Tab-separated table of C-alpha atoms and ligand atoms in Angstrom:
chain	number	residue	atom	x	y	z
A	444	MET	CA	0.000	0.000	0.000
A	445	SER	CA	1.379	3.339	-0.985
A	446	GLN	CA	2.546	5.673	1.754
A	447	ASN	CA	0.038	8.339	0.946
A	448	VAL	CA	-3.201	6.334	1.075
A	449	PHE	CA	-4.167	8.140	4.270
A	450	GLU	CA	-3.253	11.520	2.790
A	451	MET	CA	-5.441	10.674	-0.192
A	452	ALA	CA	-8.282	9.751	2.151
A	453	GLN	CA	-7.843	13.054	3.992
A	454	ARG	CA	-7.869	15.042	0.750
A	455	HIS	CA	-11.069	13.359	-0.210
A	456	PHE	CA	-12.602	14.080	3.147
A	457	HIS	CA	-11.773	17.790	2.889
A	458	ARG	CA	-13.391	17.929	-0.502
A	459	TYR	CA	-16.596	16.369	0.802
A	460	ALA	CA	-16.559	18.399	4.021
A	461	GLU	CA	-16.136	21.720	2.216
A	462	PRO	CA	-19.827	22.439	1.436
A	463	LEU	CA	-20.772	21.678	5.040
A	464	ASP	CA	-19.001	24.829	6.190
A	465	LEU	CA	-17.954	23.206	9.463
A	466	PRO	CA	-15.404	25.830	10.621
A	467	ARG	CA	-18.150	28.472	10.621
A	468	ARG	CA	-20.730	26.224	12.264
A	469	TYR	CA	-18.333	24.936	14.907
A	470	PRO	CA	-16.063	27.906	15.530
A	471	HIS	CA	-12.908	27.651	17.645
A	472	MET	CA	-12.977	23.863	17.566
A	473	ASP	CA	-10.402	23.235	14.829
A	474	ILE	CA	-13.074	20.820	13.713
A	475	LEU	CA	-11.523	19.733	10.410
A	476	SER	CA	-8.254	18.768	12.106
A	477	HIS	CA	-10.230	17.036	14.836
A	478	LEU	CA	-12.011	14.892	12.264
A	479	THR	CA	-8.913	14.045	10.215
A	480	THR	CA	-6.380	13.345	12.988
A	481	PRO	CA	-6.383	9.905	14.611
A	482	ASP	CA	-6.937	9.959	18.372
A	483	ARG	CA	-4.161	7.429	18.904
A	484	SER	CA	-1.898	5.311	16.696
A	485	ILE	CA	-0.211	2.330	18.305
A	486	ALA	CA	2.646	0.799	16.306
A	487	PHE	CA	4.642	-2.049	17.789
A	488	ARG	CA	7.033	-4.919	17.204
A	489	ILE	CA	5.724	-8.453	17.335
A	490	THR	CA	8.277	-11.217	17.604
A	491	LEU	CA	6.845	-14.494	16.444
A	492	GLN	CA	8.372	-17.769	17.482
A	493	ARG	CA	8.344	-20.073	14.475
A	494	ASP	CA	7.749	-23.803	14.694
A	495	ASP	CA	11.471	-24.465	14.132
A	496	GLY	CA	12.329	-22.276	17.138
A	497	SER	CA	13.606	-19.319	15.108
A	498	LEU	CA	12.168	-15.836	15.546
A	499	THR	CA	10.548	-13.549	12.981
A	500	VAL	CA	10.045	-9.867	13.716
A	501	CYS	CA	7.110	-8.017	12.182
A	502	ARG	CA	5.135	-4.811	12.708
A	503	GLY	CA	1.721	-4.585	14.322
A	504	TYR	CA	-0.703	-1.652	14.437
A	505	ARG	CA	-3.901	-0.473	16.042
A	506	VAL	CA	-5.153	2.956	15.069
A	507	GLN	CA	-7.975	4.328	17.224
A	508	PHE	CA	-9.241	7.104	15.031
A	509	ASN	CA	-12.315	8.591	16.609
A	510	ASP	CA	-14.671	7.712	19.472
A	511	ASP	CA	-16.952	10.734	19.550
A	512	ARG	CA	-20.015	8.553	18.874
A	513	GLY	CA	-19.012	5.446	20.840
A	514	PRO	CA	-16.185	3.003	21.556
A	515	TYR	CA	-13.585	2.369	18.865
A	516	LYS	CA	-14.593	-0.390	16.481
A	517	GLY	CA	-12.953	-2.061	13.508
A	518	GLY	CA	-11.317	-5.128	12.054
A	519	LEU	CA	-7.872	-6.695	12.053
A	520	ARG	CA	-6.028	-7.335	8.810
A	521	PHE	CA	-3.107	-9.764	8.635
A	522	HIS	CA	-1.506	-9.171	5.252
A	523	PRO	CA	1.937	-8.281	3.810
A	524	MET	CA	0.604	-4.947	2.475
A	525	VAL	CA	-0.444	-3.711	5.925
A	526	ASP	CA	1.357	-0.572	7.107
A	527	LEU	CA	0.585	2.414	9.321
A	528	ALA	CA	-0.772	4.550	6.474
A	529	GLU	CA	-3.168	1.858	5.298
A	530	THR	CA	-4.322	1.035	8.833
A	531	THR	CA	-4.914	4.736	9.506
A	532	ALA	CA	-6.948	5.178	6.315
A	533	LEU	CA	-9.027	2.103	7.130
A	534	ALA	CA	-9.627	3.359	10.704
A	535	PHE	CA	-10.672	6.741	9.301
A	536	TRP	CA	-13.224	5.112	6.967
A	537	MET	CA	-14.419	2.952	9.860
A	538	TYR	CA	-15.665	5.874	11.978
A	539	LEU	CA	-17.408	7.335	8.948
A	540	LYS	CA	-18.992	3.934	8.234
A	541	THR	CA	-20.410	3.517	11.751
A	542	ALA	CA	-21.816	7.061	11.459
A	543	VAL	CA	-23.480	6.420	8.061
A	544	VAL	CA	-25.431	3.457	9.436
A	545	ASP	CA	-25.860	5.251	12.759
A	546	ILE	CA	-24.620	2.567	15.131
A	547	PRO	CA	-23.104	3.750	18.425
A	548	PHE	CA	-19.421	3.176	17.682
A	549	GLY	CA	-16.389	5.138	16.616
A	550	GLY	CA	-13.724	3.799	14.287
A	551	ALA	CA	-10.455	1.892	14.551
A	552	LYS	CA	-8.445	-0.638	12.569
A	553	GLY	CA	-5.531	-2.908	13.276
A	554	GLY	CA	-3.252	-5.296	11.560
A	555	VAL	CA	0.030	-7.081	11.213
A	556	SER	CA	2.317	-6.849	8.216
A	557	ILE	CA	3.009	-10.511	7.533
A	558	ASP	CA	2.360	-13.207	4.945
A	559	TYR	CA	-0.196	-14.763	7.277
A	560	ALA	CA	-1.359	-17.414	4.823
A	561	SER	CA	2.121	-18.976	4.800
A	562	LEU	CA	2.193	-19.539	8.597
A	563	SER	CA	1.372	-22.877	10.205
A	564	LEU	CA	-1.760	-23.096	12.358
A	565	ALA	CA	0.307	-22.968	15.568
A	566	GLU	CA	2.221	-19.924	14.286
A	567	LYS	CA	-1.040	-18.190	13.425
A	568	GLU	CA	-2.336	-18.756	16.953
A	569	ARG	CA	0.906	-17.530	18.549
A	570	LEU	CA	0.909	-14.411	16.390
A	571	THR	CA	-2.736	-13.571	17.124
A	572	LYS	CA	-2.295	-14.118	20.857
A	573	ARG	CA	0.916	-12.083	20.946
A	574	PHE	CA	-0.905	-9.261	19.178
A	575	THR	CA	-3.662	-9.474	21.812
A	576	LEU	CA	-1.208	-9.558	24.705
A	577	ILE	CA	0.472	-6.384	23.508
A	578	LEU	CA	-2.882	-4.606	23.141
A	579	ALA	CA	-4.594	-6.134	26.188
A	580	ASN	CA	-4.987	-2.792	27.968
A	581	ASP	CA	-6.009	-0.894	24.874
A	582	ILE	CA	-8.943	-3.042	23.823
A	583	GLY	CA	-12.113	-4.010	25.709
A	584	PRO	CA	-15.903	-4.049	25.298
A	585	GLU	CA	-16.229	-0.394	26.356
A	586	LYS	CA	-12.998	0.771	24.775
A	587	ASP	CA	-12.092	-0.718	21.448
A	588	ILE	CA	-13.627	-3.816	19.886
A	589	PRO	CA	-11.702	-5.651	17.142
A	590	ALA	CA	-13.389	-7.816	14.501
A	591	PRO	CA	-12.466	-9.784	11.377
A	592	ASP	CA	-11.033	-8.196	8.243
A	593	VAL	CA	-8.763	-9.533	5.473
A	594	ASN	CA	-7.338	-12.949	6.508
A	595	THR	CA	-8.924	-12.953	9.956
A	596	GLY	CA	-12.189	-14.614	10.977
A	597	GLU	CA	-13.952	-16.568	13.689
A	598	ARG	CA	-10.857	-18.577	14.547
A	599	GLU	CA	-8.749	-15.471	15.241
A	600	MET	CA	-11.563	-13.803	17.226
A	601	ALA	CA	-11.849	-16.897	19.445
A	602	TRP	CA	-8.071	-16.793	20.084
A	603	ILE	CA	-8.275	-13.092	20.955
A	604	LEU	CA	-11.156	-13.629	23.384
A	605	ASP	CA	-9.257	-16.482	25.012
A	606	GLU	CA	-5.993	-14.538	25.394
A	607	TRP	CA	-7.737	-11.384	26.596
A	608	ARG	CA	-9.688	-13.202	29.305
A	609	MET	CA	-6.536	-14.997	30.443
A	610	MET	CA	-4.750	-11.652	30.655
A	611	THR	CA	-7.454	-9.614	32.327
A	612	GLY	CA	-9.288	-12.296	34.310
A	613	ARG	CA	-12.581	-11.083	32.858
A	614	TYR	CA	-14.778	-13.221	30.662
A	615	ARG	CA	-16.288	-10.431	28.617
A	616	ARG	CA	-17.299	-11.783	25.251
A	617	GLY	CA	-17.914	-8.301	23.868
A	618	VAL	CA	-14.159	-7.649	23.606
A	619	VAL	CA	-14.319	-8.880	20.004
A	620	THR	CA	-17.076	-9.466	17.472
A	621	GLY	CA	-17.167	-11.999	14.675
A	622	LYS	CA	-16.593	-14.862	17.139
A	623	PRO	CA	-17.780	-18.419	16.563
A	624	VAL	CA	-21.440	-18.788	17.531
A	625	THR	CA	-20.431	-21.354	20.179
A	626	MET	CA	-18.424	-18.641	21.975
A	627	GLY	CA	-21.058	-15.909	21.863
A	628	GLY	CA	-20.829	-14.876	18.223
A	629	SER	CA	-23.958	-13.693	16.458
A	630	GLN	CA	-25.898	-15.755	14.012
A	631	GLY	CA	-25.411	-14.261	10.584
A	632	ARG	CA	-22.214	-12.312	11.318
A	633	ARG	CA	-20.124	-14.326	8.869
A	634	GLU	CA	-22.444	-13.471	5.987
A	635	ALA	CA	-23.341	-9.989	7.156
A	636	THR	CA	-21.029	-7.873	5.012
A	637	GLY	CA	-21.974	-9.668	1.774
A	638	ARG	CA	-25.651	-9.622	2.732
A	639	GLY	CA	-25.490	-5.887	3.445
A	640	VAL	CA	-23.825	-5.334	0.063
A	641	PHE	CA	-26.699	-7.201	-1.548
A	642	TYR	CA	-29.378	-5.176	0.273
A	643	THR	CA	-27.835	-1.910	-0.956
A	644	ILE	CA	-27.620	-3.288	-4.522
A	645	VAL	CA	-31.335	-4.166	-4.374
A	646	GLU	CA	-32.159	-0.573	-3.411
A	647	ALA	CA	-29.856	1.025	-5.979
A	648	ALA	CA	-31.066	-1.275	-8.754
A	649	ARG	CA	-34.666	-0.399	-7.943
A	650	ASP	CA	-33.855	3.326	-8.141
A	651	MET	CA	-32.150	2.738	-11.501
A	652	LYS	CA	-35.042	0.623	-12.768
A	653	LEU	CA	-32.607	-2.209	-13.346
A	654	PRO	CA	-34.364	-5.523	-12.588
A	655	LEU	CA	-31.918	-7.805	-10.797
A	656	ALA	CA	-33.489	-10.865	-12.394
A	657	GLY	CA	-31.804	-11.050	-15.763
A	658	ALA	CA	-29.117	-8.447	-14.999
A	659	THR	CA	-25.437	-9.408	-15.175
A	660	ALA	CA	-22.742	-8.969	-12.524
A	661	ALA	CA	-18.978	-9.346	-12.133
A	662	VAL	CA	-17.505	-9.910	-8.684
A	663	GLN	CA	-13.850	-9.186	-7.885
A	664	GLY	CA	-12.746	-11.177	-4.830
A	665	PHE	CA	-14.274	-14.449	-3.712
A	666	GLY	CA	-13.580	-14.342	0.003
A	667	ASN	CA	-16.172	-13.923	2.700
A	668	VAL	CA	-17.682	-10.784	1.201
A	669	GLY	CA	-17.459	-11.499	-2.542
A	670	SER	CA	-18.761	-15.050	-2.372
A	671	VAL	CA	-21.825	-14.132	-0.272
A	672	SER	CA	-22.650	-11.121	-2.484
A	673	ALA	CA	-22.296	-13.338	-5.580
A	674	ARG	CA	-24.508	-16.042	-4.093
A	675	LEU	CA	-27.292	-13.648	-3.126
A	676	LEU	CA	-27.194	-11.991	-6.561
A	677	HIS	CA	-27.356	-15.438	-8.160
A	678	GLU	CA	-30.365	-16.318	-5.981
A	679	ALA	CA	-32.044	-13.076	-7.090
A	680	GLY	CA	-31.781	-14.214	-10.701
A	681	THR	CA	-28.764	-12.108	-11.666
A	682	ARG	CA	-26.316	-13.810	-13.998
A	683	VAL	CA	-22.894	-13.670	-12.317
A	684	VAL	CA	-20.734	-13.697	-15.444
A	685	ALA	CA	-17.254	-13.294	-13.923
A	686	VAL	CA	-15.572	-13.925	-10.586
A	687	SER	CA	-11.956	-13.519	-9.513
A	688	ASN	CA	-9.755	-14.175	-6.528
A	689	GLU	CA	-6.076	-13.463	-5.867
A	690	PHE	CA	-4.995	-16.308	-8.142
A	691	GLY	CA	-7.104	-15.680	-11.246
A	692	ALA	CA	-10.541	-15.132	-12.742
A	693	VAL	CA	-13.222	-17.165	-14.503
A	694	THR	CA	-16.042	-16.180	-16.791
A	695	ASN	CA	-19.192	-17.613	-18.301
A	696	PRO	CA	-21.349	-15.143	-20.219
A	697	GLY	CA	-24.361	-17.401	-19.623
A	698	GLY	CA	-23.866	-17.108	-15.854
A	699	LEU	CA	-21.647	-19.064	-13.466
A	700	ASP	CA	-23.100	-21.703	-11.166
A	701	VAL	CA	-22.220	-19.699	-8.033
A	702	PRO	CA	-23.152	-22.309	-5.376
A	703	GLY	CA	-21.115	-24.840	-7.378
A	704	LEU	CA	-18.182	-22.432	-7.534
A	705	ILE	CA	-18.333	-21.819	-3.773
A	706	ALA	CA	-18.258	-25.595	-3.149
A	707	HIS	CA	-15.432	-26.022	-5.703
A	708	VAL	CA	-13.242	-23.397	-3.998
A	709	ALA	CA	-14.164	-24.611	-0.485
A	710	ALA	CA	-12.935	-28.076	-1.491
A	711	GLY	CA	-9.506	-26.552	-2.147
A	712	ASN	CA	-9.683	-26.474	-5.951
A	713	PRO	CA	-8.249	-23.567	-7.945
A	714	LEU	CA	-10.969	-21.103	-8.948
A	715	THR	CA	-9.653	-21.058	-12.515
A	716	GLU	CA	-10.310	-24.783	-12.946
A	717	PHE	CA	-14.038	-24.536	-12.355
A	718	PRO	CA	-15.920	-26.734	-14.845
A	719	GLY	CA	-18.246	-24.808	-17.152
A	720	SER	CA	-16.154	-21.639	-17.088
A	721	GLU	CA	-13.321	-20.067	-19.061
A	722	PRO	CA	-10.313	-18.499	-17.368
A	723	MET	CA	-9.950	-14.748	-17.917
A	724	GLY	CA	-7.366	-12.089	-16.993
A	725	ARG	CA	-7.782	-11.051	-13.386
A	726	ASP	CA	-7.760	-7.341	-14.203
A	727	ASP	CA	-10.023	-7.818	-17.240
A	728	LEU	CA	-12.836	-8.677	-14.840
A	729	LEU	CA	-13.093	-5.039	-13.779
A	730	THR	CA	-13.761	-3.857	-17.327
A	731	THR	CA	-15.837	-6.813	-18.493
A	732	GLU	CA	-19.339	-6.419	-19.908
A	733	ALA	CA	-21.708	-6.562	-16.896
A	734	ASP	CA	-24.441	-4.325	-15.480
A	735	ILE	CA	-23.166	-4.556	-11.917
A	736	LEU	CA	-19.558	-4.592	-10.757
A	737	VAL	CA	-18.769	-5.634	-7.188
A	738	PRO	CA	-15.144	-4.938	-6.196
A	739	ALA	CA	-14.847	-7.084	-3.052
A	740	ALA	CA	-11.059	-7.394	-2.717
A	741	LEU	CA	-8.550	-4.760	-1.613
A	742	GLU	CA	-8.048	-1.014	-2.096
A	743	ASN	CA	-7.154	0.628	-5.411
A	744	ALA	CA	-8.735	-1.869	-7.803
A	745	ILE	CA	-10.163	0.841	-10.051
A	746	THR	CA	-7.656	3.559	-10.876
A	747	ALA	CA	-7.428	6.375	-13.401
A	748	ALA	CA	-5.837	3.819	-15.752
A	749	ASN	CA	-8.748	1.356	-15.973
A	750	ALA	CA	-11.693	3.550	-14.897
A	751	PRO	CA	-12.429	4.777	-18.448
A	752	GLN	CA	-12.966	1.147	-19.533
A	753	VAL	CA	-15.380	0.210	-16.729
A	754	LYS	CA	-18.667	-0.770	-18.377
A	755	ALA	CA	-20.884	-1.434	-15.374
A	756	ARG	CA	-23.859	0.849	-14.715
A	757	LEU	CA	-23.709	0.163	-11.005
A	758	VAL	CA	-20.590	-0.323	-8.883
A	759	ALA	CA	-21.056	-1.659	-5.343
A	760	GLU	CA	-17.956	-0.966	-3.259
A	761	ALA	CA	-17.913	-4.112	-1.151
A	762	ALA	CA	-14.198	-3.612	-0.346
A	763	ASN	CA	-12.836	-0.599	1.481
A	764	GLY	CA	-11.447	2.031	-0.901
A	765	PRO	CA	-11.600	0.010	-4.144
A	766	ILE	CA	-11.810	3.164	-6.315
A	767	THR	CA	-8.870	5.562	-6.071
A	768	PRO	CA	-9.757	9.260	-5.567
A	769	ASP	CA	-8.612	10.204	-9.077
A	770	ALA	CA	-10.840	7.489	-10.567
A	771	VAL	CA	-13.915	8.554	-8.596
A	772	ASP	CA	-14.707	11.472	-10.915
A	773	ILE	CA	-13.998	9.454	-14.049
A	774	ILE	CA	-16.556	6.878	-12.958
A	775	ALA	CA	-19.109	9.492	-11.859
A	776	ASP	CA	-18.763	11.412	-15.135
A	777	LYS	CA	-19.738	8.291	-17.062
A	778	GLY	CA	-23.065	8.313	-15.231
A	779	THR	CA	-22.206	5.113	-13.366
A	780	ARG	CA	-23.893	4.887	-9.985
A	781	VAL	CA	-21.535	3.957	-7.148
A	782	ILE	CA	-22.673	2.678	-3.765
A	783	PRO	CA	-19.809	4.015	-1.635
A	784	ASP	CA	-17.844	1.673	0.621
A	785	ILE	CA	-18.746	3.411	3.872
A	786	LEU	CA	-22.376	2.538	3.134
A	787	CYS	CA	-22.125	-0.559	0.935
A	788	ASN	CA	-19.989	-2.741	3.210
A	789	ALA	CA	-21.326	-1.511	6.552
A	790	GLY	CA	-23.383	-4.693	7.067
A	791	GLY	CA	-20.433	-6.408	8.737
A	792	VAL	CA	-19.971	-3.830	11.444
A	793	THR	CA	-23.751	-3.574	11.825
A	794	VAL	CA	-24.045	-7.232	12.792
A	795	SER	CA	-20.909	-6.762	14.902
A	796	TYR	CA	-22.950	-4.180	16.778
A	797	PHE	CA	-25.797	-6.703	17.144
A	798	GLU	CA	-23.291	-9.240	18.461
A	799	TRP	CA	-22.003	-6.742	21.026
A	800	VAL	CA	-25.581	-5.985	22.129
A	801	GLN	CA	-26.322	-9.715	22.469
A	802	ASN	CA	-23.117	-10.192	24.483
A	803	ARG	CA	-24.090	-7.410	26.886
A	804	GLN	CA	-27.440	-9.089	27.471
A	805	GLU	CA	-26.253	-12.695	27.112
A	806	LEU	CA	-29.447	-13.179	25.177
A	807	TYR	CA	-29.116	-14.446	21.646
A	808	TRP	CA	-31.253	-13.713	18.601
A	809	PRO	CA	-32.396	-16.174	15.946
A	810	ILE	CA	-30.944	-15.754	12.457
A	811	ASP	CA	-34.161	-14.319	11.008
A	812	GLU	CA	-34.175	-11.538	13.572
A	813	VAL	CA	-30.534	-10.692	12.823
A	814	ASN	CA	-31.150	-10.566	9.069
A	815	LEU	CA	-34.349	-8.541	9.407
A	816	ARG	CA	-32.647	-5.988	11.621
A	817	LEU	CA	-29.648	-5.881	9.279
A	818	ARG	CA	-31.960	-5.266	6.361
A	819	ASP	CA	-33.697	-2.447	8.241
A	820	VAL	CA	-30.391	-0.743	9.017
A	821	MET	CA	-28.958	-1.103	5.501
A	822	VAL	CA	-32.128	-0.119	3.652
A	823	GLY	CA	-32.742	2.776	6.054
A	824	ALA	CA	-29.175	4.046	5.610
A	825	TYR	CA	-29.303	3.638	1.834
A	826	ARG	CA	-32.624	5.502	1.593
A	827	ARG	CA	-31.334	8.370	3.733
A	828	VAL	CA	-28.195	8.652	1.585
A	829	ALA	CA	-30.216	8.503	-1.654
A	830	GLU	CA	-32.591	11.184	-0.315
A	831	VAL	CA	-29.729	13.559	0.505
A	832	ALA	CA	-28.103	12.841	-2.879
A	833	ALA	CA	-31.355	13.699	-4.672
A	834	ARG	CA	-31.931	16.811	-2.555
A	835	ASP	CA	-28.398	18.161	-2.937
A	836	LYS	CA	-27.900	16.869	-6.493
A	837	CYS	CA	-24.723	15.057	-5.561
A	838	THR	CA	-23.363	11.506	-5.726
A	839	LEU	CA	-24.211	8.832	-3.179
A	840	ARG	CA	-20.605	9.063	-1.969
A	841	GLU	CA	-20.849	12.783	-1.287
A	842	ALA	CA	-24.199	12.317	0.433
A	843	ALA	CA	-22.858	9.482	2.616
A	844	TYR	CA	-19.878	11.609	3.641
A	845	HIS	CA	-22.151	14.559	4.409
A	846	ILE	CA	-24.382	12.487	6.652
A	847	ALA	CA	-21.449	10.855	8.463
A	848	ILE	CA	-19.467	14.049	8.916
A	849	GLU	CA	-22.508	15.923	10.245
A	850	ARG	CA	-23.227	13.206	12.796
A	851	VAL	CA	-19.670	13.014	14.086
A	852	ALA	CA	-19.118	16.782	14.121
A	853	GLU	CA	-22.305	17.226	16.125
A	854	ALA	CA	-21.230	14.592	18.659
A	855	ALA	CA	-17.741	16.111	18.897
A	856	ALA	CA	-19.203	19.548	19.563
A	857	ARG	CA	-21.588	18.284	22.222
A	858	ARG	CA	-18.784	16.604	24.142
A	859	GLY	CA	-17.467	19.983	25.152
A	860	VAL	CA	-14.096	21.550	24.681
A	861	GLN	CA	-11.802	19.505	26.910
B	83	LIG	N1	-13.620	-5.252	8.953
B	83	LIG	C1	-14.991	-4.944	8.704
B	83	LIG	C2	-15.113	-3.566	8.077
B	83	LIG	O1	-14.203	-3.083	7.432
B	83	LIG	C3	-15.868	-5.143	9.931
B	83	LIG	C4	-15.493	-4.352	11.136
B	83	LIG	C5	-16.284	-4.725	12.394
B	83	LIG	O2	-17.141	-5.566	12.339
B	83	LIG	O3	-15.981	-4.115	13.424
B	83	LIG	O4	-16.134	-2.954	8.126
């Protein structure tokens, strides 16, 4: 990740904040600096003991960006591209995301710069627990609540809960969300981000008078988010014509058998060897012929270089930051509708919030209740954003930023000046 990803995110923020006239409305608060400066950035060394007894040193991070609206909240990413700038940008987007869907959290993000996939299971557990040990006093159910992100999931959350309770002597399940259901996780959390993406696509498609049954879609990334979004689109009658993961891409203009593809990949087979599909260039997926494009991988998928070739009428930003700032205008100028990341992928943190609520009550909801409430939150947030966009004649991204910034600025002002 480039060094200036956070600076880019800040530049974008200033552009969206400009019409809100915050310095005049909140005088003497240095409000723009307040909203663009992380509260606290923790950067540390993690020494991992390898299975052969040797040691590997890597960098770990937790950036607690803003807690004006509630405790810090955000995922953990274990990936070689992780650095402080990326973690800071992701934490920044996190507090805007929780504000767009109006759940009572701030924003944070953490990670370790390591090729996590290459570690043995025992090494993965040691690394995750070491990370937790170092941050034991900085996280907690009322302070900062980690969750899954790229390369982390239920397994890692269970390890974190275990290490944290050993360290602190307190069995407080709400210290992390995205846990296994057997340890107090919420029903539906695993699917929540992809399901939320789908709910926002349903709303946007309706506004565009684009019937999902019979439409076509391309999905970049086939992890937890991409595969669930693809499956729900498939179930809605959309032809998913192309799918990619980090190793390659496959296409079938007649529509891929998505449940079959999920089973094929889950069985450990290469995506590109899926029967009934043709391999295609990984980057070609982004510019392929499809009504809906779902970038569900990492940042910077659509740049100024490939944006002019994007053919989709609707782009659903399932990943965080998949369109670079210089590509945003290129895409908007084509008349393509974009569901911005801070709205589109907020379903994950929304069900994280439900999990935290359930943990506080030790009373657990059935799956239908979780999904209904998720739908309410996502549809409500989408409708509010679409309303503001129509009123102010701006893009959904600008409207989402306006709503989020207003909510956080108001909370910051009400806290007082100390
Ligand atoms: N990592 C996810 C995100 O980027 C989920 C965060 C959470 O559940 O706290 O939104």
